[in-house]
Coordinates of C-alpha atoms in Angstrom, one line a residue:
Chain Z
M26 CA -7.7 -10.0 -2.0
A27 CA -5.7 -6.9 -2.9
A28 CA -2.1 -7.0 -1.7
I29 CA -1.1 -4.4 0.9
P30 CA 0.6 -1.6 -0.9
P31 CA 3.9 0.0 0.3
F32 CA 2.8 2.6 2.9
E33 CA 4.2 5.4 0.8
R34 CA 1.6 4.6 -2.0
F35 CA -1.2 4.3 0.5
Y36 CA -0.3 7.6 2.1
L37 CA -0.1 9.4 -1.2
E38 CA -3.4 8.0 -2.3
Q39 CA -5.3 8.9 0.9
R40 CA -3.6 12.0 2.4
E41 CA -5.7 14.6 0.6
I42 CA -9.0 13.0 1.4
V43 CA -8.0 12.5 5.1
L44 CA -6.9 16.1 5.4
G45 CA -10.0 17.3 3.6
F46 CA -12.2 15.3 6.0
L47 CA -10.4 16.6 9.1
R48 CA -10.4 20.2 7.9
K49 CA -14.2 20.1 7.6
R50 CA -14.5 18.9 11.2
L51 CA -11.7 20.7 13.1
A52 CA -9.9 24.1 13.2
R53 CA -6.8 24.3 11.0
D54 CA -4.1 23.6 13.6
A55 CA -6.2 20.8 15.2
A56 CA -6.8 19.3 11.8
E57 CA -3.1 19.2 11.0
D58 CA -2.3 17.6 14.3
A59 CA -5.1 15.1 13.8
F60 CA -3.7 14.4 10.2
Q61 CA -0.3 13.5 11.6
E62 CA -1.8 11.4 14.3
T63 CA -4.1 9.6 11.9
F64 CA -1.2 8.5 9.7
L65 CA 1.1 7.6 12.6
R66 CA -1.7 5.4 14.0
A67 CA -2.2 3.8 10.6
L68 CA 1.5 3.2 10.3
R69 CA 1.6 1.5 13.7
A70 CA -1.1 -0.8 12.7
Y71 CA -0.1 -1.3 9.1
D72 CA 2.0 -4.4 9.4
R73 CA -0.9 -6.1 11.1
L74 CA -3.2 -5.6 8.2
E75 CA -4.2 -8.9 6.6
H76 CA -5.1 -7.5 3.1
G77 CA -5.2 -4.3 1.2
E78 CA -9.0 -4.0 0.8
H79 CA -11.0 -1.0 2.0
L80 CA -7.9 1.0 3.0
R81 CA -9.7 4.4 2.5
A82 CA -12.5 3.3 4.7
W83 CA -10.0 2.0 7.2
V84 CA -7.9 5.2 7.4
L85 CA -11.1 7.3 7.6
T86 CA -12.4 5.4 10.6
I87 CA -9.1 6.2 12.3
A88 CA -9.4 9.8 11.3
V89 CA -13.0 9.9 12.7
R90 CA -11.9 8.5 16.0
I91 CA -9.1 11.0 16.3
A92 CA -11.4 13.8 15.3
I93 CA -14.0 12.7 17.9
D94 CA -11.2 12.5 20.6
T95 CA -9.9 15.9 19.6
G96 CA -13.4 17.3 19.8
R97 CA -13.9 15.9 23.3
R98 CA -10.6 17.2 24.5
T99 CA -11.2 20.7 23.2
R100 CA -14.8 21.1 24.2
P101 CA -15.9 21.8 20.7
T102 CA -18.5 24.0 19.3
A103 CA -21.7 22.5 18.0
H104 CA -20.3 23.0 14.5
E105 CA -17.2 20.9 15.2
L106 CA -18.9 18.0 16.9
P107 CA -22.5 17.4 16.0
E108 CA -24.9 16.3 18.7
L109 CA -25.1 12.6 18.9
Q110 CA -28.8 12.3 19.6
V111 CA -31.6 10.4 18.3
V112 CA -33.0 12.4 15.4
D113 CA -35.8 11.3 13.2
G114 CA -35.4 7.7 14.4
R115 CA -31.7 7.6 13.6
P116 CA -29.6 5.8 16.2
A117 CA -27.6 7.7 18.9
Y118 CA -24.1 7.0 17.8
A119 CA -22.8 6.6 21.4
E120 CA -25.1 3.6 21.7
I121 CA -23.6 1.8 18.7
E122 CA -19.9 3.0 18.6
H123 CA -18.6 0.0 20.5
L124 CA -20.5 -2.3 18.2
A125 CA -19.3 -0.8 14.9
D126 CA -15.9 -2.5 15.1
R127 CA -17.6 -5.8 14.2
L128 CA -18.9 -4.5 10.9
P129 CA -17.3 -5.1 7.5
P130 CA -14.9 -2.2 6.8
T131 CA -17.1 -0.3 4.2
E132 CA -20.2 -0.6 6.3
R133 CA -18.4 0.4 9.4
A134 CA -17.0 3.5 7.7
A135 CA -20.4 4.4 6.3
V136 CA -22.1 4.0 9.7
V137 CA -19.4 5.9 11.5
L138 CA -19.3 8.7 9.0
R139 CA -23.1 8.9 8.7
Y140 CA -24.2 8.5 12.3
G141 CA -21.1 9.3 14.2
Y142 CA -20.2 12.3 12.2
D143 CA -23.3 13.3 10.4
L144 CA -21.7 13.5 7.0
A145 CA -23.9 13.7 4.0
Y146 CA -24.0 10.7 1.6
D147 CA -22.2 12.8 -1.0
D148 CA -19.3 13.2 1.4
I149 CA -19.3 9.6 2.5
A150 CA -19.3 8.5 -1.2
T151 CA -16.2 10.6 -1.8
A152 CA -14.6 9.1 1.3
L153 CA -15.4 5.6 0.2
G154 CA -14.8 6.1 -3.5
S155 CA -18.3 5.0 -4.3
S156 CA -21.6 6.5 -5.4
P157 CA -23.9 8.3 -2.9
E158 CA -26.4 5.5 -3.4
A159 CA -23.8 2.8 -2.6
A160 CA -22.8 4.8 0.5
R161 CA -26.4 5.0 1.6
Q162 CA -26.8 1.3 1.1
A163 CA -23.6 0.5 3.0
A164 CA -24.8 2.7 6.0
S165 CA -28.3 1.1 6.0
S166 CA -27.0 -2.4 5.7
G167 CA -24.5 -1.7 8.5
I168 CA -27.3 -0.4 10.7
R169 CA -29.5 -3.4 9.9
R170 CA -26.6 -5.7 10.9
L171 CA -26.1 -3.7 14.2
R172 CA -29.8 -3.9 15.0
A173 CA -29.7 -7.6 14.5
Q174 CA -26.8 -7.8 17.0
T175 CA -28.6 -5.8 19.7
E176 CA -31.6 -6.8 21.8
S177 CA -33.1 -3.3 21.7
P178 CA -32.5 -1.8 18.4
P179 CA -30.4 1.4 18.6
G180 CA -32.6 4.4 18.0
G181 CA -35.8 2.3 18.3
T182 CA -39.0 3.8 17.2
S183 CA -39.6 6.2 20.1
Chain S
M18 CA -7.4 20.6 0.2
N19 CA -3.7 20.3 -0.2
V20 CA -1.3 18.7 2.2
T21 CA 1.4 21.4 2.5
T22 CA 5.1 20.5 2.2
E23 CA 5.6 21.4 5.8
L24 CA 2.7 19.2 7.0
D25 CA 4.0 16.4 4.8
R26 CA 7.5 16.7 6.2
R27 CA 6.2 16.8 9.8
F28 CA 4.5 13.5 9.4
R29 CA 7.5 11.8 7.6
D30 CA 10.0 13.1 10.2
A31 CA 7.7 11.9 13.1
A32 CA 7.3 8.5 11.5
A33 CA 11.1 8.1 11.2
A34 CA 11.7 9.5 14.7
E35 CA 9.3 7.0 16.2
N36 CA 11.0 4.1 14.4
L37 CA 7.8 3.1 12.8
L38 CA 9.3 2.3 9.4
D39 CA 10.4 -1.0 7.9
V40 CA 12.2 1.1 5.3
G41 CA 12.9 4.8 4.9
F42 CA 14.0 6.0 1.5
D43 CA 14.7 9.1 -0.5
V44 CA 15.8 10.0 -4.0
V45 CA 19.0 12.0 -3.9
D46 CA 20.9 13.8 -6.6
S47 CA 24.4 12.8 -7.6
P48 CA 26.8 13.5 -10.4
I49 CA 25.8 10.2 -12.0
G50 CA 22.1 11.0 -11.8
P51 CA 19.4 10.5 -9.2
L52 CA 19.8 7.6 -6.8
L53 CA 17.1 5.9 -4.8
V54 CA 18.6 5.3 -1.4
A55 CA 16.9 3.1 1.2
A56 CA 17.6 2.1 4.8
T57 CA 16.1 -0.1 7.5
G58 CA 16.6 0.3 11.2
R59 CA 19.7 -2.0 10.8
G60 CA 21.4 0.0 8.1
L61 CA 21.5 1.0 4.4
C62 CA 19.7 -1.7 2.4
R63 CA 19.4 -0.4 -1.2
V64 CA 20.9 2.0 -3.7
W65 CA 19.3 2.1 -7.2
F66 CA 20.7 4.0 -10.1
K67 CA 17.5 4.6 -12.0
P68 CA 14.8 5.5 -9.4
D69 CA 11.5 3.9 -10.4
P70 CA 9.5 4.1 -7.2
E71 CA 6.5 2.3 -8.7
Q72 CA 8.5 -0.9 -9.0
Q73 CA 11.2 -0.4 -6.4
L74 CA 8.8 0.3 -3.5
D75 CA 7.1 -3.0 -4.1
S76 CA 10.5 -4.7 -4.0
L77 CA 11.4 -3.0 -0.7
A78 CA 8.0 -3.9 0.8
R79 CA 8.4 -7.6 -0.2
T80 CA 11.9 -7.9 1.3
F81 CA 11.7 -5.7 4.4
G82 CA 8.0 -5.2 5.2
P83 CA 5.2 -2.9 4.0
R84 CA 5.9 0.2 6.1
V85 CA 8.0 1.8 3.4
L86 CA 8.0 5.6 3.5
R87 CA 10.0 8.4 1.8
S88 CA 11.9 10.0 4.7
H89 CA 15.1 11.9 4.2
A90 CA 15.9 11.6 7.9
S91 CA 16.2 7.8 7.4
V92 CA 19.0 8.2 4.8
E93 CA 20.6 11.4 5.9
G94 CA 23.9 9.8 6.9
A95 CA 24.2 7.8 3.7
H96 CA 23.3 10.8 1.6
R97 CA 26.0 12.9 3.2
Q98 CA 28.7 10.2 2.8
L99 CA 27.7 9.7 -0.9
D100 CA 28.0 13.5 -1.4
E101 CA 31.5 13.4 0.2
Y102 CA 32.5 10.4 -2.0
F103 CA 31.4 12.1 -5.2
A104 CA 33.2 15.3 -4.1
G105 CA 36.4 13.2 -3.7
S106 CA 36.7 13.8 0.0
R107 CA 35.7 10.4 1.2
E108 CA 37.4 7.1 0.3
S109 CA 35.5 4.7 2.6
F110 CA 31.9 4.5 3.8
E111 CA 31.2 4.3 7.5
L112 CA 27.7 2.9 7.3
D113 CA 25.9 -0.1 8.7
V114 CA 24.3 -2.2 5.9
D115 CA 21.3 -4.5 5.9
L116 CA 21.6 -7.3 3.3
G117 CA 18.1 -8.5 4.1
V118 CA 17.5 -12.0 2.9
A119 CA 20.8 -12.4 0.9
A120 CA 22.0 -16.0 0.8
P121 CA 25.1 -16.9 2.8
F122 CA 27.4 -17.1 -0.2
A123 CA 26.3 -13.6 -1.4
R124 CA 26.8 -12.2 2.1
H125 CA 30.3 -13.7 2.2
V126 CA 31.2 -12.3 -1.2
L127 CA 29.7 -8.8 -0.5
K128 CA 31.6 -8.7 2.8
E129 CA 34.9 -9.5 1.0
L130 CA 34.0 -7.0 -1.7
S131 CA 33.7 -4.3 0.9
R132 CA 37.4 -4.8 1.6
V133 CA 38.5 -4.0 -1.9
P134 CA 40.3 -0.6 -1.4
Y135 CA 39.4 2.7 -2.9
G136 CA 41.1 3.3 -6.3
Q137 CA 42.0 -0.3 -6.8
T138 CA 40.4 -3.0 -8.9
T139 CA 40.2 -6.8 -8.5
T140 CA 38.8 -9.5 -10.7
Y141 CA 35.8 -11.9 -10.3
G142 CA 38.3 -14.8 -10.1
A143 CA 40.4 -13.1 -7.5
L144 CA 37.3 -12.3 -5.4
A145 CA 36.2 -15.9 -5.8
A146 CA 39.5 -17.0 -4.5
R147 CA 39.2 -14.7 -1.5
V148 CA 36.0 -16.3 -0.4
G149 CA 37.6 -19.8 -0.7
A150 CA 35.9 -20.7 -4.0
P151 CA 38.4 -20.0 -6.7
S152 CA 36.3 -21.7 -9.4
A153 CA 33.3 -19.6 -8.6
A154 CA 34.1 -16.5 -10.7
R155 CA 30.8 -16.8 -12.5
A156 CA 28.8 -17.0 -9.3
V157 CA 30.7 -14.0 -8.0
G158 CA 29.7 -12.2 -11.1
T159 CA 26.1 -13.0 -10.4
V160 CA 26.4 -11.6 -6.9
M161 CA 28.0 -8.4 -8.3
N162 CA 25.2 -8.2 -10.8
R163 CA 22.6 -8.3 -8.0
N164 CA 24.6 -6.1 -5.5
P165 CA 21.8 -4.4 -3.5
I166 CA 24.0 -1.5 -2.4
P167 CA 26.3 -0.5 -5.3
I168 CA 28.8 2.3 -4.8
V169 CA 28.9 1.7 -1.1
L170 CA 29.7 -2.0 -1.7
P171 CA 32.1 -1.3 -4.5
C172 CA 31.3 -3.8 -7.2
H173 CA 32.5 -1.1 -9.7
R174 CA 36.0 -2.1 -8.6
V175 CA 35.6 -5.7 -9.9
V176 CA 36.6 -6.2 -13.5
G177 CA 37.2 -9.0 -15.9
A178 CA 40.4 -11.0 -15.9
N179 CA 41.5 -9.3 -19.1
G180 CA 40.9 -5.9 -17.5
S181 CA 37.6 -5.2 -19.4
L182 CA 34.9 -3.5 -17.4
T183 CA 32.4 -6.3 -18.3
G184 CA 29.2 -5.0 -16.9
Y185 CA 27.5 -2.7 -14.4
A186 CA 23.9 -2.1 -13.2
G187 CA 24.3 1.6 -13.6
G188 CA 25.9 1.2 -17.1
L189 CA 29.5 0.8 -18.1
D190 CA 29.9 4.6 -18.5
V191 CA 29.0 5.0 -14.8
K192 CA 31.4 2.2 -13.8
E193 CA 34.2 3.9 -15.7
R194 CA 33.3 7.3 -14.2
L195 CA 33.5 5.9 -10.6
L196 CA 36.8 4.3 -11.3
R197 CA 38.2 7.5 -12.8
L198 CA 36.9 9.4 -9.8
E199 CA 38.8 7.1 -7.6
G200 CA 41.9 7.5 -9.7
A201 CA 42.0 3.8 -10.6
M202 CA 44.3 2.6 -13.4
L203 CA 42.1 1.6 -16.4

């Protein structure tokens, strides 16, 4: 298990990618507010982390939640908050959001970024520091795991 | 996608203002070179002569907790008082200190050390006697050697029995320079 780095190092390593992610999703001022809130929230939780694995995925899931909350508060345009509908058999994110917390961190981040935020696998790969193929696998194994946890599979075959 | 200086500072200031840090630190300039200065919520906890964040941040995290963040606000008071000291306008520091996990003997010695007046020197043996352990000059030397808050806790004022400067974490030239700044007899 990787040791938990001093917060300063974590922040320097992740801040650009977090801001980049938020700027894609939100208007400039909202993205900067969300950036600050993301790292304050990470700081509040930081001394409860049990290890230093998957920190990028962890902070991006925080950023995703804040971006979604910001989007809800500000009645976003379709561009800022993609429709969370069943499309091409993909799960409606609202149906799985409460379950995603149970997933391993990388899978959770991949699922949240793919289905909650409709990011392309290239972007998710950048976020996770992996290849697009690894990101796709993480998202699909996360979804399989979620399906196994639910009686009626999210998205279904309708 | 760059985090601007202003956005960066906003976050750091907010983190300090909300008391979310185990340790706030900054690297400040001084006439004897840059200093890494760090403080917890309880007080000043470290001064390093040769800033080496790669290694020193790990040390801070191990001792005080992982929420270590560069934040000038956290060390503003210490920075100001150090500036005044180097300008010759301050003879004693009015700062709370946090000695962390220091052993009782070290605490006792460092507390006694803080009473050695500006511009005066004492010896390892004399300091040992003042903590009630006159034969412990060598142990006192070890505590000086590991003093976490040099300059503010004035280990530069402690010299060998024969008046030699003996040693200093910042280098003997720095020790001599601090004593000359204070007008101590060498």
